[in-house]
Short mmCIF file of C-alpha atoms in Angstrom, two decimals:
data_model
loop_
_atom_site.label_atom_id
_atom_site.label_comp_id
_atom_site.label_asym_id
_atom_site.label_seq_id
_atom_site.Cartn_x
_atom_site.Cartn_y
_atom_site.Cartn_z
CA MET A 112 106.61 117.36 94.99
CA ILE A 113 103.59 117.65 93.22
CA GLU A 114 105.11 120.23 91.51
CA THR A 115 108.17 117.87 90.74
CA LEU A 116 105.97 115.80 88.71
CA LYS A 117 104.37 118.33 86.92
CA LYS A 118 107.11 119.37 84.94
CA ASP A 119 107.24 115.90 84.08
CA LEU A 120 104.77 115.57 82.97
CA ARG A 121 103.31 114.12 79.35
CA PRO A 122 101.29 112.44 77.45
CA VAL A 123 101.32 108.37 77.98
CA ARG A 124 100.26 106.05 76.22
CA PRO A 125 98.88 102.75 78.24
CA LEU A 126 100.48 99.60 78.22
CA ARG A 127 98.76 96.36 75.36
CA PRO A 128 96.80 93.93 76.64
CA PRO A 129 99.95 91.08 78.22
CA TRP A 130 98.92 88.62 75.52
CA GLN A 131 99.73 90.48 72.64
CA TYR A 132 103.10 91.22 73.86
CA ALA A 133 103.65 87.40 74.51
CA LEU A 134 102.29 86.95 70.92
CA ALA A 135 104.78 89.68 69.39
CA LEU A 136 107.40 87.53 71.43
CA LEU A 137 106.75 84.30 70.54
CA LEU A 138 106.18 84.82 66.40
CA PHE A 139 110.32 86.70 67.26
CA GLY A 140 110.72 82.95 68.33
CA LEU A 141 109.39 81.35 65.60
CA ALA A 142 110.58 83.18 62.88
CA VAL A 143 114.17 83.29 64.38
CA SER A 144 113.37 79.09 64.43
CA ILE A 145 112.22 78.90 61.39
CA GLY A 146 115.27 81.44 60.10
CA TRP A 147 117.45 78.82 61.84
CA ILE A 148 116.13 75.32 60.74
CA GLU A 149 116.74 76.80 57.16
CA VAL A 150 120.06 78.43 57.12
CA ILE A 151 121.97 75.63 59.86
CA ASP A 152 122.41 71.60 59.22
CA GLN A 153 119.43 70.56 61.97
CA ALA A 154 121.88 67.20 62.57
CA GLY A 155 120.50 66.78 66.13
CA TRP A 156 117.08 66.55 64.94
CA ARG A 157 118.32 63.02 62.88
CA GLU A 158 120.00 61.40 66.35
CA ILE A 159 116.91 61.63 68.44
CA GLY A 160 113.98 59.39 69.08
CA LEU A 161 110.58 60.63 68.99
CA THR A 162 109.67 59.85 72.89
CA SER A 163 112.82 61.98 73.65
CA TRP A 164 112.12 65.32 70.83
CA LEU A 165 108.07 64.92 72.28
CA LEU A 166 109.32 65.58 75.85
CA MET A 167 112.21 67.70 74.45
CA GLY A 168 109.78 69.88 71.90
CA GLY A 169 106.84 69.64 73.84
CA GLY A 170 108.09 70.82 77.41
CA LEU A 171 110.35 73.76 75.61
CA CYS A 172 107.53 75.35 73.72
CA LEU A 173 105.10 75.37 76.65
CA ALA A 174 108.59 76.66 78.46
CA LEU A 175 108.64 79.17 75.90
CA ALA A 176 105.17 80.20 75.85
CA SER A 177 104.90 80.63 79.81
CA SER A 178 108.15 82.11 80.45
CA ALA A 179 106.69 85.05 77.19
CA TYR A 180 103.50 85.23 78.83
CA ALA A 181 104.26 85.88 82.81
CA ALA A 182 106.69 88.59 81.60
CA ALA A 183 104.07 89.97 79.77
CA GLN A 184 101.78 89.83 82.76
CA TRP A 185 104.62 91.31 85.04
CA LEU A 186 104.53 94.80 82.97
CA SER A 187 101.89 96.08 85.50
CA PRO A 188 102.23 96.26 88.99
CA THR A 189 99.13 94.52 88.71
CA GLY A 190 100.43 91.60 86.64
CA ARG A 191 100.11 88.21 88.50
CA SER A 192 101.72 84.98 86.76
CA SER A 193 104.27 82.80 88.13
CA LEU A 194 107.46 80.82 86.57
CA LEU A 195 105.75 77.14 87.66
CA ARG A 196 104.91 76.17 84.29
CA SER A 197 107.75 77.10 82.90
CA ALA A 198 109.52 75.21 85.48
CA ILE A 199 107.35 71.52 84.12
CA GLY A 200 108.51 72.48 80.99
CA PHE A 201 111.93 72.97 81.44
CA ALA A 202 112.31 70.04 83.90
CA LEU A 203 110.19 67.83 81.05
CA ALA A 204 113.20 69.20 78.05
CA LEU A 205 115.47 67.70 81.00
CA ILE A 206 113.31 64.02 81.52
CA GLY A 207 113.70 63.97 77.13
CA VAL A 208 117.39 65.04 77.18
CA THR A 209 118.37 61.98 79.89
CA LEU A 210 115.77 59.79 77.78
CA ALA A 211 118.31 61.36 74.20
CA THR A 212 121.79 60.75 75.99
CA GLY A 213 124.53 58.31 74.56
CA THR A 214 128.25 57.56 74.87
CA GLY A 215 130.91 59.33 73.88
CA ASP A 216 133.89 61.95 75.03
CA PHE A 217 133.33 65.25 77.32
CA SER A 218 134.70 67.91 75.20
CA LEU A 219 135.15 71.23 76.64
CA ALA A 220 135.68 72.53 73.60
CA LEU A 221 133.05 71.47 72.03
CA THR A 222 130.76 72.01 75.26
CA ALA A 223 131.51 75.53 75.25
CA GLY A 224 131.16 75.76 71.93
CA CYS A 225 127.96 74.44 71.78
CA PHE A 226 127.01 76.87 75.04
CA SER A 227 128.43 80.04 73.07
CA SER A 228 126.23 79.09 69.71
CA GLY A 229 123.54 78.94 72.07
CA SER A 230 124.06 81.79 73.48
CA VAL A 231 124.27 83.43 70.41
CA ILE A 232 120.59 82.89 69.76
CA ALA A 233 119.90 83.95 73.06
CA ALA A 234 121.45 87.19 72.94
CA ILE A 235 119.24 87.73 70.03
CA ALA A 236 116.43 86.54 71.94
CA ALA A 237 117.71 88.71 75.16
CA LEU A 238 117.33 91.94 73.01
CA ALA A 239 113.59 91.16 71.26
CA SER A 240 112.42 90.61 74.74
CA PHE A 241 113.89 94.10 76.39
CA LEU A 242 112.61 95.74 73.15
CA THR A 243 109.73 94.40 73.69
CA PHE A 244 109.23 94.45 77.36
CA ARG A 245 110.76 97.44 77.55
CA ARG A 246 108.45 98.91 79.23
CA ALA A 247 107.84 97.80 82.10
CA ALA A 248 106.87 98.43 85.73
CA PRO A 249 109.56 99.90 87.70
CA GLN A 250 109.00 97.28 90.49
CA ARG A 251 108.99 94.35 88.29
CA ARG A 252 111.84 95.09 86.10
CA GLU A 253 113.71 92.31 87.77
CA ARG A 254 111.07 89.57 87.47
CA VAL A 255 110.73 90.82 83.40
CA ALA A 256 114.50 90.24 83.13
CA LEU A 257 113.95 86.61 84.63
CA ALA A 258 111.82 85.76 82.85
CA SER A 259 112.89 86.85 79.92
CA GLY A 260 116.31 85.62 80.51
CA LEU A 261 114.57 82.32 80.84
CA PHE A 262 112.65 82.44 77.15
CA SER A 263 115.33 83.74 75.18
CA GLY A 264 117.97 80.78 77.01
CA VAL A 265 114.89 78.44 76.13
CA LEU A 266 114.83 79.86 72.83
CA GLY A 267 118.77 78.71 73.04
CA PHE A 268 118.38 75.29 74.02
CA LEU A 269 116.24 74.46 71.35
CA LEU A 270 117.58 75.40 68.56
CA ILE A 271 121.26 74.32 69.87
CA GLN A 272 119.59 70.62 71.14
CA LEU A 273 118.50 70.97 66.82
CA HIS A 274 121.42 71.20 65.64
CA CYS A 275 123.93 69.41 67.33
CA PRO A 276 124.40 65.84 67.42
CA ILE A 277 126.96 64.84 70.47
CA ARG A 278 124.74 63.06 72.95
CA ASP A 279 127.56 62.43 75.59
CA PRO A 280 125.13 63.75 78.84
CA GLY A 281 127.65 66.40 80.32
CA HIS A 282 128.05 67.88 76.32
CA MET A 283 124.13 67.86 76.92
CA LEU A 284 123.80 69.33 80.15
CA LEU A 285 126.33 71.96 80.30
CA GLY A 286 125.94 72.78 76.50
CA HIS A 287 122.33 72.92 75.56
CA ALA A 288 120.30 72.66 78.58
CA ALA A 289 122.28 74.74 81.37
CA LEU A 290 121.36 77.85 78.93
CA PRO A 291 117.82 78.91 80.04
CA LEU A 292 119.18 79.15 83.71
CA ALA A 293 122.05 80.63 83.41
CA TRP A 294 120.79 83.14 81.35
CA ALA A 295 117.70 83.36 83.40
CA ILE A 296 120.24 84.69 86.14
CA ALA A 297 122.65 86.60 84.07
CA SER A 298 119.80 88.35 82.58
CA TYR A 299 118.37 89.09 86.09
CA THR A 300 120.83 90.05 87.70
CA PHE A 301 122.50 92.69 85.03
CA ILE A 302 118.94 94.70 85.06
CA LYS A 303 119.15 94.47 89.17
CA LEU A 304 122.75 95.56 88.91
CA PHE A 305 122.15 98.24 86.38
CA SER A 306 118.58 99.54 86.50
CA LYS A 307 117.30 102.39 88.07
CA ALA A 308 114.98 101.24 90.78
CA MET B 95 93.54 113.82 72.76
CA SER B 96 92.37 115.47 75.75
CA MET B 97 89.00 116.70 74.33
CA SER B 98 87.36 112.90 74.51
CA TYR B 99 89.04 113.15 77.38
CA THR B 100 87.28 115.73 78.58
CA ALA B 101 84.22 114.63 77.21
CA LEU B 102 83.96 111.05 79.18
CA LEU B 103 83.73 113.33 82.14
CA ASP B 104 81.13 115.19 81.46
CA ARG B 105 78.80 112.25 80.97
CA PRO B 106 75.21 112.06 82.05
CA SER B 107 75.43 110.96 85.93
CA GLY B 108 78.17 114.04 86.59
CA LYS B 109 80.88 111.21 88.20
CA VAL B 110 84.33 111.29 88.29
CA THR B 111 85.81 108.22 89.61
CA LEU B 112 89.20 108.05 89.97
CA GLU B 113 90.00 106.14 86.84
CA ASP B 114 88.94 108.77 84.73
CA TRP B 115 90.11 110.70 86.92
CA MET B 116 94.24 107.98 85.96
CA ARG B 117 92.82 108.48 82.49
CA ARG B 118 93.90 112.37 82.53
CA TYR B 119 96.69 111.95 84.19
CA GLN B 120 97.58 109.91 81.07
CA ALA B 121 97.12 112.83 78.78
CA GLY B 122 99.25 114.61 80.12
CA GLU B 123 96.88 116.86 82.44
CA GLY B 124 97.83 117.85 85.87
CA SER B 125 95.03 119.05 87.61
CA ALA B 126 94.34 115.02 87.12
CA LEU B 127 97.42 114.70 89.82
CA ASP B 128 96.39 117.34 92.22
CA ALA B 129 92.37 115.63 92.58
CA LEU B 130 94.26 112.13 92.21
CA TYR B 131 97.06 113.12 95.05
CA ALA B 132 94.08 115.02 97.26
CA ASP B 133 91.63 111.55 96.56
CA VAL B 134 94.68 108.68 97.23
CA SER B 135 97.34 110.21 99.98
CA PRO B 136 95.19 109.37 103.36
CA ARG B 137 94.28 106.49 101.58
CA LEU B 138 97.91 105.77 100.90
CA ARG B 139 98.57 106.72 104.73
CA THR B 140 96.36 104.38 106.19
CA ILE B 141 98.11 101.75 104.78
CA PHE B 142 101.73 103.45 105.67
CA ARG B 143 100.06 103.66 108.84
CA GLY B 144 101.93 102.05 111.86
CA ALA B 145 105.96 102.91 110.35
CA ALA B 146 108.38 103.15 113.37
CA ASN B 147 108.22 107.18 112.88
CA PRO B 148 106.16 109.60 111.52
CA GLY B 149 108.19 110.40 109.20
CA ASP B 150 108.52 107.54 107.24
CA GLU B 151 105.18 107.39 106.69
CA GLU B 152 105.94 111.14 104.82
CA GLU B 153 108.62 109.50 102.89
CA MET B 154 107.07 105.84 102.28
CA LEU B 155 103.89 108.51 100.43
CA GLN B 156 106.41 110.64 98.41
CA GLU B 157 108.24 108.11 96.71
CA THR B 158 104.89 105.98 96.29
CA TRP B 159 103.76 109.65 93.95
CA PHE B 160 107.32 109.08 92.31
CA GLN B 161 106.54 105.73 91.27
CA VAL B 162 103.59 106.22 90.43
CA HIS B 163 104.49 108.98 88.41
CA ARG B 164 106.83 106.97 86.11
CA SER B 165 105.03 104.00 85.88
CA ARG B 166 102.02 105.47 85.03
CA HIS B 167 101.61 104.24 81.64
CA THR B 168 101.39 100.95 83.20
CA TRP B 169 97.86 100.72 84.16
CA ARG B 170 95.26 100.07 81.51
CA PRO B 171 92.44 101.94 80.91
CA GLY B 172 89.40 99.28 82.24
CA GLU B 173 91.38 97.82 85.01
CA MET B 174 90.47 99.32 88.77
CA LEU B 175 92.80 102.14 89.72
CA LEU B 176 93.44 101.75 93.38
CA PRO B 177 93.96 97.67 93.59
CA TRP B 178 97.70 99.45 90.91
CA VAL B 179 98.19 102.52 93.50
CA TYR B 180 98.52 99.82 96.21
CA SER B 181 100.71 97.54 94.90
CA ILE B 182 103.02 100.29 93.69
CA ALA B 183 102.46 101.17 97.53
CA ARG B 184 103.68 97.74 98.98
CA HIS B 185 106.62 97.50 96.95
CA VAL B 186 107.24 100.83 97.93
CA ARG B 187 106.84 100.12 102.04
CA SER B 188 108.90 96.25 101.93
CA ALA B 189 111.48 98.44 99.48
CA TYR B 190 111.47 101.19 102.18
CA TYR B 191 111.53 98.85 105.51
CA ARG B 192 114.49 96.55 103.50
CA LYS B 193 116.69 99.38 103.00
CA ARG B 194 116.42 100.26 106.76
CA THR B 195 116.44 97.06 108.52
CA ARG B 196 120.03 96.75 106.02
CA ARG B 197 121.08 99.72 108.07
CA GLY B 198 120.55 98.41 111.07
CA GLU B 199 117.94 101.12 112.21
CA VAL B 200 115.44 99.18 112.50
CA GLU B 201 114.32 95.46 113.86
CA LEU B 202 110.74 94.65 112.06
CA ASP B 203 110.22 91.83 115.12
CA GLU B 204 111.07 94.44 117.82
CA ARG B 205 108.92 96.79 116.57
CA ILE B 206 105.68 94.50 115.72
CA SER B 207 106.23 92.59 119.41
CA THR B 208 106.97 95.71 121.33
CA PRO B 209 104.31 95.79 124.44
CA PRO B 210 100.92 97.57 123.74
CA PRO B 211 101.00 101.29 126.27
CA GLU B 212 98.73 100.05 129.71
CA LEU B 213 95.15 100.32 128.93
CA SER B 214 95.73 101.17 125.61
CA TYR B 215 92.49 100.75 123.41
CA ASP B 216 92.89 103.15 120.23
CA TRP B 217 93.25 101.57 117.47
CA GLU B 218 96.28 103.31 115.79
CA GLN B 219 98.34 101.67 118.61
CA LEU B 220 96.49 97.83 118.35
CA LEU B 221 97.28 97.84 114.68
CA LYS B 222 100.34 98.56 115.34
CA GLU B 223 101.09 95.27 116.73
CA LEU B 224 99.78 93.47 113.69
CA PRO B 225 102.89 91.96 111.25
CA ASP B 226 102.84 94.53 108.03
CA SER B 227 101.02 92.10 105.95
CA GLN B 228 97.70 91.13 107.90
CA ARG B 229 97.62 94.72 109.41
CA GLU B 230 97.43 95.64 105.13
CA VAL B 231 94.56 93.71 105.09
CA LEU B 232 92.62 94.73 107.69
CA ILE B 233 92.60 98.31 106.78
CA LEU B 234 91.92 97.88 103.30
CA MET B 235 88.91 95.55 104.04
CA LYS B 236 87.09 97.42 107.48
CA VAL B 237 88.67 101.09 106.81
CA GLU B 238 88.94 100.95 103.55
CA GLY B 239 85.78 99.04 102.81
CA ARG B 240 87.27 96.63 99.54
CA SER B 241 85.92 93.49 98.46
CA LEU B 242 87.99 90.57 99.69
CA GLU B 243 89.18 90.17 95.24
CA GLU B 244 90.01 94.15 95.00
CA VAL B 245 92.44 93.28 98.35
CA ALA B 246 93.64 89.82 96.76
CA ALA B 247 94.59 92.17 93.60
CA ALA B 248 96.47 95.11 96.04
CA THR B 249 98.22 92.38 97.97
CA GLY B 250 99.35 90.27 95.36
CA SER B 251 97.43 86.94 96.76
CA SER B 252 95.07 84.61 96.68
CA ILE B 253 91.57 85.21 97.86
CA GLY B 254 92.05 82.41 100.50
CA SER B 255 95.87 83.75 102.04
CA VAL B 256 93.78 87.11 102.13
CA LYS B 257 91.21 85.48 104.27
CA GLN B 258 93.40 83.53 106.39
CA LYS B 259 95.83 86.32 107.23
CA ALA B 260 92.75 88.52 108.07
CA HIS B 261 91.69 85.39 110.88
CA ARG B 262 94.92 85.43 112.18
CA ALA B 263 94.47 89.71 112.44
CA TYR B 264 91.06 88.98 114.58
CA GLU B 265 92.79 86.25 116.29
CA LYS B 266 96.02 88.64 117.05
CA LEU B 267 93.54 91.66 117.91
CA ARG B 268 91.37 89.39 120.35
CA ALA B 269 94.57 88.08 122.25
CA ILE B 270 95.75 91.54 122.50
CA LEU B 271 92.41 92.37 124.05
CA GLY B 272 91.81 89.33 126.09
CA ASP B 273 95.02 89.80 127.66
CA ARG B 274 93.89 93.46 128.79
CA PRO B 275 92.00 94.09 131.87
#
């Protein structure tokens, strides 16, 4: 067995400290956000009150930072972290969404449109996460995928919320707030199915 | 690059630690892998002791070394090596039992509650009576001589949880020994 391992022996570069990976991903998220704000109309920003935005923006930023940090910690088999802070951030954002809801007719087409647009942002973030965390320990890939998927979905949620002025509760929940959960589950499932453990 | 690692091992104290070997292993030196294997394997066997049959122990050991090899870049210099290896070993053991339980080859609860042989005070037999998590904590603390902090890091749990598992393990052993003539 040792001889088999020796045949595969080549120098490897150890992982960097976790904060460097988390910072890299957050800077990427910031760059995407700035680009999005510059290019796309931010009608959603004006439709929602300050309290809602503080809860939503603050909660989502907390969720972004803590999910990026958790993924970075889980790169190593000994790295310890949890998604509790991300869950708290997401819960705050949901309260913000609830406060911001208004009246309007639910449109499946518009909701699907928002979800798809948010998913495009999330897919870009997921690709960046994959590149950042591709050297995760094989034992931790599923956890890293879960945290990365959450990060990607939260970024999609935040940016689509800035853009979309629709305040129908069903639309906001299914078209915007469902993104983090959907991307976390999709990312975890994808790695679980296709990653060689 | 390998020169610097060699120089590291020639330091005045002359003591080569597991971490030094690991650095050399990361640098691609086969002799470092031999040294690590010789030193760490007996420790890993203590973690796997109590497996349903001796073949399982050997299989888990081999799988752990494959995983160590695949994950070797995730050990960061400056970090203690054993907690890192133990984390991988725990993952291997859990995955192994999950797989076997799914296949119906082993019933963990049944195995844990199997009555001990009459009048046996054999340490290993007694340890087999404990649940995996408690046995692991006890072995790391009492056989390996690891500190609470090291055991917590190796098992991925808090210090409080390690204390609790150790306490429960003592209670269970006390109960078993008390029941015996």
